[in-house]
Amino acid sequence: MNPIILHIPHSSKLIPDEFLNYFYLSKNELNEEINLMTDHFTDELFGVSLDNVTSLLFPVSRLLVDPERFEIDEDETMSEVGMGCIYEKTSQGNRLKDGSKIRERLLNKFYRPHHKKFHDLVKSKLDKFENVIIIDCHSFPLERLPYEKSEIKTRPEICLGTDIFHTPEKIRNIFFEKFKALGFTVDFNTPFSGSIVPSSYYETDERVISIMVEVRRDLYMNEKTYKRSENFNKTKNALSKVIETISNTNV
């Protein structure tokens, strides 16, 4: 069985009290922005009970610091819309927080420790196995938010984000065909692209395989109440089947 790491970066809604006064939004406005930007329930949705699968969750809200972004803004395209690793803008393009005053605190307290854990986890798998498969676990809304760069109107139910170096064609095809067989509409890198790899292995080690799986939120939740829908377990079971398939595939 292939060792699998489920990277789950955006499921938390937590913003510790010590950082709240750096936000420009009212309590209600902040709660609404958290609801818009959180990948709701992805920690549960992607949860599988397999000995070869390990989950790595980021502990705080992406509105505080986003581990999926490059640490240096000049390397991060989303910094162009105020959404580098320390968000300065909301999903609507409004002022979110004064990140300059707490940037180093956030990086040292959350971002860098998370990436060290990520590196160490990948290394521990490679010390024992020939490769490791990272599944970057996300969700996205049915309707496009203003900050998004993709303007495509018809959004697939499953978006598969790939990396030219770290996503082998065989892995791409297995994920695509399995989701299609389960009845989902699927597309690559639409509306989001790429997949995370620890920086120490990025574009240097082909043993580190990575693919992003983005699930459209209306498949498993009510996007107005932010609660699970009756299809939650059906979607969760489908994801489990895909993960089990890739777990047993010779890569």
PDB file of C-alpha atoms in Angstrom:
ATOM      1  CA  MET A   1       0.000   0.000   0.000  1.00  0.00           C
ATOM      2  CA  ASN A   2       1.235   3.478  -0.847  1.00  0.00           C
ATOM      3  CA  PRO A   3       1.881   5.885   2.029  1.00  0.00           C
ATOM      4  CA  ILE A   4      -0.581   8.768   1.722  1.00  0.00           C
ATOM      5  CA  ILE A   5      -0.538  12.171   3.407  1.00  0.00           C
ATOM      6  CA  LEU A   6      -3.803  14.099   3.472  1.00  0.00           C
ATOM      7  CA  HIS A   7      -2.852  17.765   3.695  1.00  0.00           C
ATOM      8  CA  ILE A   8      -5.869  19.679   5.077  1.00  0.00           C
ATOM      9  CA  PRO A   9      -4.990  23.379   5.306  1.00  0.00           C
ATOM     10  CA  HIS A  10      -8.262  25.293   5.314  1.00  0.00           C
ATOM     11  CA  SER A  11     -10.755  23.432   7.519  1.00  0.00           C
ATOM     12  CA  SER A  12     -10.218  25.445  10.713  1.00  0.00           C
ATOM     13  CA  LYS A  13     -12.285  28.503  11.668  1.00  0.00           C
ATOM     14  CA  LEU A  14     -10.145  29.338  14.687  1.00  0.00           C
ATOM     15  CA  ILE A  15      -8.711  32.806  15.178  1.00  0.00           C
ATOM     16  CA  PRO A  16      -7.178  33.048  18.674  1.00  0.00           C
ATOM     17  CA  ASP A  17      -8.410  36.007  20.727  1.00  0.00           C
ATOM     18  CA  GLU A  18      -4.938  37.553  20.865  1.00  0.00           C
ATOM     19  CA  PHE A  19      -5.118  38.347  17.136  1.00  0.00           C
ATOM     20  CA  LEU A  20      -8.716  39.551  16.804  1.00  0.00           C
ATOM     21  CA  ASN A  21      -7.972  43.241  17.355  1.00  0.00           C
ATOM     22  CA  TYR A  22      -5.763  43.292  14.238  1.00  0.00           C
ATOM     23  CA  PHE A  23      -8.828  42.723  12.027  1.00  0.00           C
ATOM     24  CA  TYR A  24     -10.726  45.667  10.552  1.00  0.00           C
ATOM     25  CA  LEU A  25     -14.014  43.740  10.359  1.00  0.00           C
ATOM     26  CA  SER A  26     -16.828  43.659  12.891  1.00  0.00           C
ATOM     27  CA  LYS A  27     -17.527  40.358  14.626  1.00  0.00           C
ATOM     28  CA  ASN A  28     -20.401  39.563  12.261  1.00  0.00           C
ATOM     29  CA  GLU A  29     -18.411  40.573   9.196  1.00  0.00           C
ATOM     30  CA  LEU A  30     -15.474  38.436  10.286  1.00  0.00           C
ATOM     31  CA  ASN A  31     -17.727  35.433  10.925  1.00  0.00           C
ATOM     32  CA  GLU A  32     -19.214  35.782   7.463  1.00  0.00           C
ATOM     33  CA  GLU A  33     -15.774  36.033   5.843  1.00  0.00           C
ATOM     34  CA  ILE A  34     -14.648  32.947   7.751  1.00  0.00           C
ATOM     35  CA  ASN A  35     -17.695  31.080   6.471  1.00  0.00           C
ATOM     36  CA  LEU A  36     -17.024  32.163   2.881  1.00  0.00           C
ATOM     37  CA  MET A  37     -13.362  31.174   2.942  1.00  0.00           C
ATOM     38  CA  THR A  38     -13.295  28.019   5.091  1.00  0.00           C
ATOM     39  CA  ASP A  39     -13.106  24.611   3.435  1.00  0.00           C
ATOM     40  CA  HIS A  40     -15.915  23.378   5.642  1.00  0.00           C
ATOM     41  CA  PHE A  41     -15.692  19.853   7.081  1.00  0.00           C
ATOM     42  CA  THR A  42     -12.785  18.796   4.872  1.00  0.00           C
ATOM     43  CA  ASP A  43     -11.114  17.251   7.931  1.00  0.00           C
ATOM     44  CA  GLU A  44     -14.114  14.898   8.216  1.00  0.00           C
ATOM     45  CA  LEU A  45     -14.922  14.626   4.523  1.00  0.00           C
ATOM     46  CA  PHE A  46     -11.491  13.267   3.624  1.00  0.00           C
ATOM     47  CA  GLY A  47     -11.139  11.190   6.775  1.00  0.00           C
ATOM     48  CA  VAL A  48     -10.357   7.545   6.060  1.00  0.00           C
ATOM     49  CA  SER A  49      -9.424   4.736   8.419  1.00  0.00           C
ATOM     50  CA  LEU A  50      -6.417   3.202   6.716  1.00  0.00           C
ATOM     51  CA  ASP A  51      -3.088   2.423   8.360  1.00  0.00           C
ATOM     52  CA  ASN A  52      -1.138   3.931   5.456  1.00  0.00           C
ATOM     53  CA  VAL A  53      -2.993   7.283   5.528  1.00  0.00           C
ATOM     54  CA  THR A  54      -1.862  10.195   7.703  1.00  0.00           C
ATOM     55  CA  SER A  55      -3.675  13.528   8.000  1.00  0.00           C
ATOM     56  CA  LEU A  56      -1.941  16.857   8.537  1.00  0.00           C
ATOM     57  CA  LEU A  57      -4.310  19.648   9.573  1.00  0.00           C
ATOM     58  CA  PHE A  58      -3.490  23.325   9.865  1.00  0.00           C
ATOM     59  CA  PRO A  59      -4.802  24.481  13.280  1.00  0.00           C
ATOM     60  CA  VAL A  60      -6.036  28.023  12.560  1.00  0.00           C
ATOM     61  CA  SER A  61      -8.101  29.863   9.967  1.00  0.00           C
ATOM     62  CA  ARG A  62      -6.518  30.777   6.665  1.00  0.00           C
ATOM     63  CA  LEU A  63      -7.668  34.344   7.321  1.00  0.00           C
ATOM     64  CA  LEU A  64      -4.930  34.529   9.936  1.00  0.00           C
ATOM     65  CA  VAL A  65      -2.198  32.815   7.939  1.00  0.00           C
ATOM     66  CA  ASP A  66      -2.429  30.527   4.917  1.00  0.00           C
ATOM     67  CA  PRO A  67       0.032  27.600   4.769  1.00  0.00           C
ATOM     68  CA  GLU A  68      -0.793  26.990   1.107  1.00  0.00           C
ATOM     69  CA  ARG A  69       0.840  30.236   0.020  1.00  0.00           C
ATOM     70  CA  PHE A  70       4.547  30.801  -0.470  1.00  0.00           C
ATOM     71  CA  GLU A  71       6.083  32.589   2.509  1.00  0.00           C
ATOM     72  CA  ILE A  72       7.649  35.309   0.359  1.00  0.00           C
ATOM     73  CA  ASP A  73       5.039  37.511  -1.335  1.00  0.00           C
ATOM     74  CA  GLU A  74       7.194  38.001  -4.428  1.00  0.00           C
ATOM     75  CA  ASP A  75       6.915  34.250  -5.058  1.00  0.00           C
ATOM     76  CA  GLU A  76       3.155  34.137  -4.476  1.00  0.00           C
ATOM     77  CA  THR A  77       0.784  35.191  -7.270  1.00  0.00           C
ATOM     78  CA  MET A  78      -2.147  35.586  -4.858  1.00  0.00           C
ATOM     79  CA  SER A  79      -0.298  38.395  -3.104  1.00  0.00           C
ATOM     80  CA  GLU A  80      -1.374  40.494  -6.091  1.00  0.00           C
ATOM     81  CA  VAL A  81      -4.916  40.501  -4.650  1.00  0.00           C
ATOM     82  CA  GLY A  82      -3.811  40.935  -1.036  1.00  0.00           C
ATOM     83  CA  MET A  83      -3.839  37.212  -0.308  1.00  0.00           C
ATOM     84  CA  GLY A  84      -0.261  36.147   0.209  1.00  0.00           C
ATOM     85  CA  CYS A  85       0.394  33.883   3.188  1.00  0.00           C
ATOM     86  CA  ILE A  86      -0.772  36.745   5.455  1.00  0.00           C
ATOM     87  CA  TYR A  87      -4.079  37.973   4.046  1.00  0.00           C
ATOM     88  CA  GLU A  88      -4.576  41.739   3.895  1.00  0.00           C
ATOM     89  CA  LYS A  89      -7.793  41.641   1.834  1.00  0.00           C
ATOM     90  CA  THR A  90     -11.124  39.826   2.062  1.00  0.00           C
ATOM     91  CA  SER A  91     -12.679  37.622  -0.615  1.00  0.00           C
ATOM     92  CA  GLN A  92     -14.495  40.765  -1.786  1.00  0.00           C
ATOM     93  CA  GLY A  93     -11.305  42.833  -2.007  1.00  0.00           C
ATOM     94  CA  ASN A  94     -11.930  44.885   1.140  1.00  0.00           C
ATOM     95  CA  ARG A  95      -9.480  45.509   3.980  1.00  0.00           C
ATOM     96  CA  LEU A  96      -9.169  42.452   6.243  1.00  0.00           C
ATOM     97  CA  LYS A  97      -6.390  43.049   8.767  1.00  0.00           C
ATOM     98  CA  ASP A  98      -3.117  44.818   9.424  1.00  0.00           C
ATOM     99  CA  GLY A  99      -0.799  41.896   8.863  1.00  0.00           C
ATOM    100  CA  SER A 100       2.455  43.839   8.893  1.00  0.00           C
ATOM    101  CA  LYS A 101       2.392  44.181  12.680  1.00  0.00           C
ATOM    102  CA  ILE A 102       1.992  40.464  13.331  1.00  0.00           C
ATOM    103  CA  ARG A 103       3.590  38.873  10.274  1.00  0.00           C
ATOM    104  CA  GLU A 104       6.641  37.400  12.027  1.00  0.00           C
ATOM    105  CA  ARG A 105       4.568  36.248  14.998  1.00  0.00           C
ATOM    106  CA  LEU A 106       2.197  34.396  12.712  1.00  0.00           C
ATOM    107  CA  LEU A 107       4.961  32.868  10.639  1.00  0.00           C
ATOM    108  CA  ASN A 108       6.866  31.680  13.710  1.00  0.00           C
ATOM    109  CA  LYS A 109       3.821  30.489  15.631  1.00  0.00           C
ATOM    110  CA  PHE A 110       1.879  28.740  12.869  1.00  0.00           C
ATOM    111  CA  TYR A 111       3.295  28.789   9.331  1.00  0.00           C
ATOM    112  CA  ARG A 112       6.881  27.634   9.830  1.00  0.00           C
ATOM    113  CA  PRO A 113       6.066  24.926  12.430  1.00  0.00           C
ATOM    114  CA  HIS A 114       3.402  23.531  10.090  1.00  0.00           C
ATOM    115  CA  HIS A 115       5.812  23.356   7.168  1.00  0.00           C
ATOM    116  CA  LYS A 116       8.437  21.710   9.350  1.00  0.00           C
ATOM    117  CA  LYS A 117       5.884  19.064  10.350  1.00  0.00           C
ATOM    118  CA  PHE A 118       5.004  18.646   6.684  1.00  0.00           C
ATOM    119  CA  HIS A 119       8.652  18.206   5.680  1.00  0.00           C
ATOM    120  CA  ASP A 120       9.339  15.800   8.545  1.00  0.00           C
ATOM    121  CA  LEU A 121       6.267  13.738   7.722  1.00  0.00           C
ATOM    122  CA  VAL A 122       7.236  13.418   4.062  1.00  0.00           C
ATOM    123  CA  LYS A 123      10.798  12.540   5.016  1.00  0.00           C
ATOM    124  CA  SER A 124       9.625   9.853   7.442  1.00  0.00           C
ATOM    125  CA  LYS A 125       7.641   8.204   4.629  1.00  0.00           C
ATOM    126  CA  LEU A 126      10.509   8.384   2.159  1.00  0.00           C
ATOM    127  CA  ASP A 127      12.836   6.836   4.728  1.00  0.00           C
ATOM    128  CA  LYS A 128      10.637   3.740   4.689  1.00  0.00           C
ATOM    129  CA  PHE A 129       8.995   3.674   1.266  1.00  0.00           C
ATOM    130  CA  GLU A 130       9.882   4.282  -2.376  1.00  0.00           C
ATOM    131  CA  ASN A 131       7.519   7.240  -2.653  1.00  0.00           C
ATOM    132  CA  VAL A 132       4.782   9.195  -0.890  1.00  0.00           C
ATOM    133  CA  ILE A 133       1.493  10.511  -2.249  1.00  0.00           C
ATOM    134  CA  ILE A 134       0.235  13.861  -0.995  1.00  0.00           C
ATOM    135  CA  ILE A 135      -3.466  14.570  -1.469  1.00  0.00           C
ATOM    136  CA  ASP A 136      -4.100  18.279  -0.982  1.00  0.00           C
ATOM    137  CA  CYS A 137      -7.654  18.391   0.389  1.00  0.00           C
ATOM    138  CA  HIS A 138      -9.902  21.367  -0.367  1.00  0.00           C
ATOM    139  CA  SER A 139     -13.417  22.518  -1.182  1.00  0.00           C
ATOM    140  CA  PHE A 140     -14.796  25.442  -3.177  1.00  0.00           C
ATOM    141  CA  PRO A 141     -18.133  27.264  -3.490  1.00  0.00           C
ATOM    142  CA  LEU A 142     -20.620  26.758  -6.289  1.00  0.00           C
ATOM    143  CA  GLU A 143     -20.518  30.463  -7.122  1.00  0.00           C
ATOM    144  CA  ARG A 144     -17.249  32.254  -7.858  1.00  0.00           C
ATOM    145  CA  LEU A 145     -15.950  34.672  -5.221  1.00  0.00           C
ATOM    146  CA  PRO A 146     -14.517  38.020  -6.419  1.00  0.00           C
ATOM    147  CA  TYR A 147     -10.916  37.226  -5.423  1.00  0.00           C
ATOM    148  CA  GLU A 148     -10.738  34.149  -7.663  1.00  0.00           C
ATOM    149  CA  LYS A 149      -8.658  34.458 -10.816  1.00  0.00           C
ATOM    150  CA  SER A 150     -10.628  31.868 -12.783  1.00  0.00           C
ATOM    151  CA  GLU A 151     -13.763  33.326 -14.366  1.00  0.00           C
ATOM    152  CA  ILE A 152     -15.153  30.052 -15.709  1.00  0.00           C
ATOM    153  CA  LYS A 153     -18.940  29.971 -15.220  1.00  0.00           C
ATOM    154  CA  THR A 154     -19.535  26.215 -15.225  1.00  0.00           C
ATOM    155  CA  ARG A 155     -17.621  24.805 -12.261  1.00  0.00           C
ATOM    156  CA  PRO A 156     -17.008  21.044 -12.100  1.00  0.00           C
ATOM    157  CA  GLU A 157     -18.033  19.041  -9.037  1.00  0.00           C
ATOM    158  CA  ILE A 158     -14.456  17.871  -8.606  1.00  0.00           C
ATOM    159  CA  CYS A 159     -11.399  19.938  -9.452  1.00  0.00           C
ATOM    160  CA  LEU A 160      -8.085  18.087  -9.682  1.00  0.00           C
ATOM    161  CA  GLY A 161      -5.078  20.364  -9.233  1.00  0.00           C
ATOM    162  CA  THR A 162      -1.841  19.071 -10.706  1.00  0.00           C
ATOM    163  CA  ASP A 163       1.838  19.933 -10.797  1.00  0.00           C
ATOM    164  CA  ILE A 164       3.892  19.318 -13.928  1.00  0.00           C
ATOM    165  CA  PHE A 165       6.757  17.824 -11.897  1.00  0.00           C
ATOM    166  CA  HIS A 166       4.990  16.093  -8.989  1.00  0.00           C
ATOM    167  CA  THR A 167       1.779  14.718 -10.572  1.00  0.00           C
ATOM    168  CA  PRO A 168       2.507  11.717 -12.810  1.00  0.00           C
ATOM    169  CA  GLU A 169       0.121  11.130 -15.704  1.00  0.00           C
ATOM    170  CA  LYS A 170      -0.856   7.747 -14.260  1.00  0.00           C
ATOM    171  CA  ILE A 171      -2.003   9.376 -11.000  1.00  0.00           C
ATOM    172  CA  ARG A 172      -3.893  12.100 -12.895  1.00  0.00           C
ATOM    173  CA  ASN A 173      -5.736   9.505 -14.932  1.00  0.00           C
ATOM    174  CA  ILE A 174      -6.644   7.260 -12.004  1.00  0.00           C
ATOM    175  CA  PHE A 175      -8.183  10.123 -10.034  1.00  0.00           C
ATOM    176  CA  PHE A 176     -10.024  11.421 -13.089  1.00  0.00           C
ATOM    177  CA  GLU A 177     -11.438   8.068 -14.156  1.00  0.00           C
ATOM    178  CA  LYS A 178     -12.407   7.004 -10.633  1.00  0.00           C
ATOM    179  CA  PHE A 179     -14.335  10.212  -9.939  1.00  0.00           C
ATOM    180  CA  LYS A 180     -16.006   9.999 -13.353  1.00  0.00           C
ATOM    181  CA  ALA A 181     -17.001   6.387 -12.676  1.00  0.00           C
ATOM    182  CA  LEU A 182     -18.588   7.510  -9.406  1.00  0.00           C
ATOM    183  CA  GLY A 183     -20.767   9.963 -11.317  1.00  0.00           C
ATOM    184  CA  PHE A 184     -18.970  13.287 -10.753  1.00  0.00           C
ATOM    185  CA  THR A 185     -18.154  15.974 -13.266  1.00  0.00           C
ATOM    186  CA  VAL A 186     -14.365  16.446 -13.171  1.00  0.00           C
ATOM    187  CA  ASP A 187     -11.846  18.874 -14.601  1.00  0.00           C
ATOM    188  CA  PHE A 188      -8.153  19.589 -14.169  1.00  0.00           C
ATOM    189  CA  ASN A 189      -6.934  22.864 -12.643  1.00  0.00           C
ATOM    190  CA  THR A 190     -10.385  24.459 -12.886  1.00  0.00           C
ATOM    191  CA  PRO A 191     -11.211  26.665 -11.047  1.00  0.00           C
ATOM    192  CA  PHE A 192      -8.016  26.185  -8.980  1.00  0.00           C
ATOM    193  CA  SER A 193      -4.653  24.768  -9.969  1.00  0.00           C
ATOM    194  CA  GLY A 194      -1.522  23.217  -8.545  1.00  0.00           C
ATOM    195  CA  SER A 195      -0.859  21.019  -5.528  1.00  0.00           C
ATOM    196  CA  ILE A 196       1.334  21.494  -2.491  1.00  0.00           C
ATOM    197  CA  VAL A 197       4.769  19.949  -1.938  1.00  0.00           C
ATOM    198  CA  PRO A 198       7.181  20.785   0.904  1.00  0.00           C
ATOM    199  CA  SER A 199       9.595  23.416  -0.378  1.00  0.00           C
ATOM    200  CA  SER A 200      12.601  21.207   0.395  1.00  0.00           C
ATOM    201  CA  TYR A 201      11.324  18.637  -2.132  1.00  0.00           C
ATOM    202  CA  TYR A 202       9.713  20.979  -4.653  1.00  0.00           C
ATOM    203  CA  GLU A 203      10.806  20.183  -8.218  1.00  0.00           C
ATOM    204  CA  THR A 204      13.782  18.183  -6.935  1.00  0.00           C
ATOM    205  CA  ASP A 205      12.406  14.797  -5.866  1.00  0.00           C
ATOM    206  CA  GLU A 206       9.989  12.838  -8.070  1.00  0.00           C
ATOM    207  CA  ARG A 207       9.325  10.392  -5.261  1.00  0.00           C
ATOM    208  CA  VAL A 208       7.073  13.058  -3.767  1.00  0.00           C
ATOM    209  CA  ILE A 209       3.792  12.754  -5.669  1.00  0.00           C
ATOM    210  CA  SER A 210       1.109  15.372  -5.158  1.00  0.00           C
ATOM    211  CA  ILE A 211      -2.410  16.048  -6.408  1.00  0.00           C
ATOM    212  CA  MET A 212      -5.038  18.473  -5.168  1.00  0.00           C
ATOM    213  CA  VAL A 213      -8.652  17.373  -4.781  1.00  0.00           C
ATOM    214  CA  GLU A 214     -11.191  20.203  -4.571  1.00  0.00           C
ATOM    215  CA  VAL A 215     -14.811  19.241  -3.827  1.00  0.00           C
ATOM    216  CA  ARG A 216     -17.614  21.636  -4.767  1.00  0.00           C
ATOM    217  CA  ARG A 217     -19.362  22.489  -1.517  1.00  0.00           C
ATOM    218  CA  ASP A 218     -22.948  22.076  -2.680  1.00  0.00           C
ATOM    219  CA  LEU A 219     -22.209  18.349  -3.004  1.00  0.00           C
ATOM    220  CA  TYR A 220     -22.036  17.902   0.753  1.00  0.00           C
ATOM    221  CA  MET A 221     -23.305  21.022   2.550  1.00  0.00           C
ATOM    222  CA  ASN A 222     -25.819  23.859   2.494  1.00  0.00           C
ATOM    223  CA  GLU A 223     -23.857  26.946   1.482  1.00  0.00           C
ATOM    224  CA  LYS A 224     -26.377  29.303   3.086  1.00  0.00           C
ATOM    225  CA  THR A 225     -26.568  27.659   6.523  1.00  0.00           C
ATOM    226  CA  TYR A 226     -23.008  26.229   6.428  1.00  0.00           C
ATOM    227  CA  LYS A 227     -24.281  22.893   7.681  1.00  0.00           C
ATOM    228  CA  ARG A 228     -23.832  19.369   6.339  1.00  0.00           C
ATOM    229  CA  SER A 229     -26.441  18.269   3.837  1.00  0.00           C
ATOM    230  CA  GLU A 230     -28.064  14.859   3.499  1.00  0.00           C
ATOM    231  CA  ASN A 231     -25.453  14.027   0.847  1.00  0.00           C
ATOM    232  CA  PHE A 232     -22.505  14.480   3.207  1.00  0.00           C
ATOM    233  CA  ASN A 233     -21.925  10.769   3.848  1.00  0.00           C
ATOM    234  CA  LYS A 234     -22.417   9.903   0.174  1.00  0.00           C
ATOM    235  CA  THR A 235     -19.683  12.367  -0.797  1.00  0.00           C
ATOM    236  CA  LYS A 236     -17.428  11.214   2.031  1.00  0.00           C
ATOM    237  CA  ASN A 237     -17.822   7.581   0.978  1.00  0.00           C
ATOM    238  CA  ALA A 238     -16.968   8.458  -2.623  1.00  0.00           C
ATOM    239  CA  LEU A 239     -13.784  10.198  -1.522  1.00  0.00           C
ATOM    240  CA  SER A 240     -12.864   7.200   0.608  1.00  0.00           C
ATOM    241  CA  LYS A 241     -13.236   4.904  -2.404  1.00  0.00           C
ATOM    242  CA  VAL A 242     -10.931   7.102  -4.480  1.00  0.00           C
ATOM    243  CA  ILE A 243      -8.320   7.258  -1.720  1.00  0.00           C
ATOM    244  CA  GLU A 244      -8.494   3.493  -1.226  1.00  0.00           C
ATOM    245  CA  THR A 245      -8.035   2.964  -4.970  1.00  0.00           C
ATOM    246  CA  ILE A 246      -4.930   5.134  -5.109  1.00  0.00           C
ATOM    247  CA  SER A 247      -3.692   3.513  -1.922  1.00  0.00           C
ATOM    248  CA  ASN A 248      -3.567   0.144  -3.678  1.00  0.00           C
ATOM    249  CA  THR A 249      -2.229   1.342  -7.036  1.00  0.00           C
ATOM    250  CA  ASN A 250       1.304   0.524  -8.085  1.00  0.00           C
ATOM    251  CA  VAL A 251       2.850   3.915  -8.823  1.00  0.00           C
TER     252      VAL A 251
END
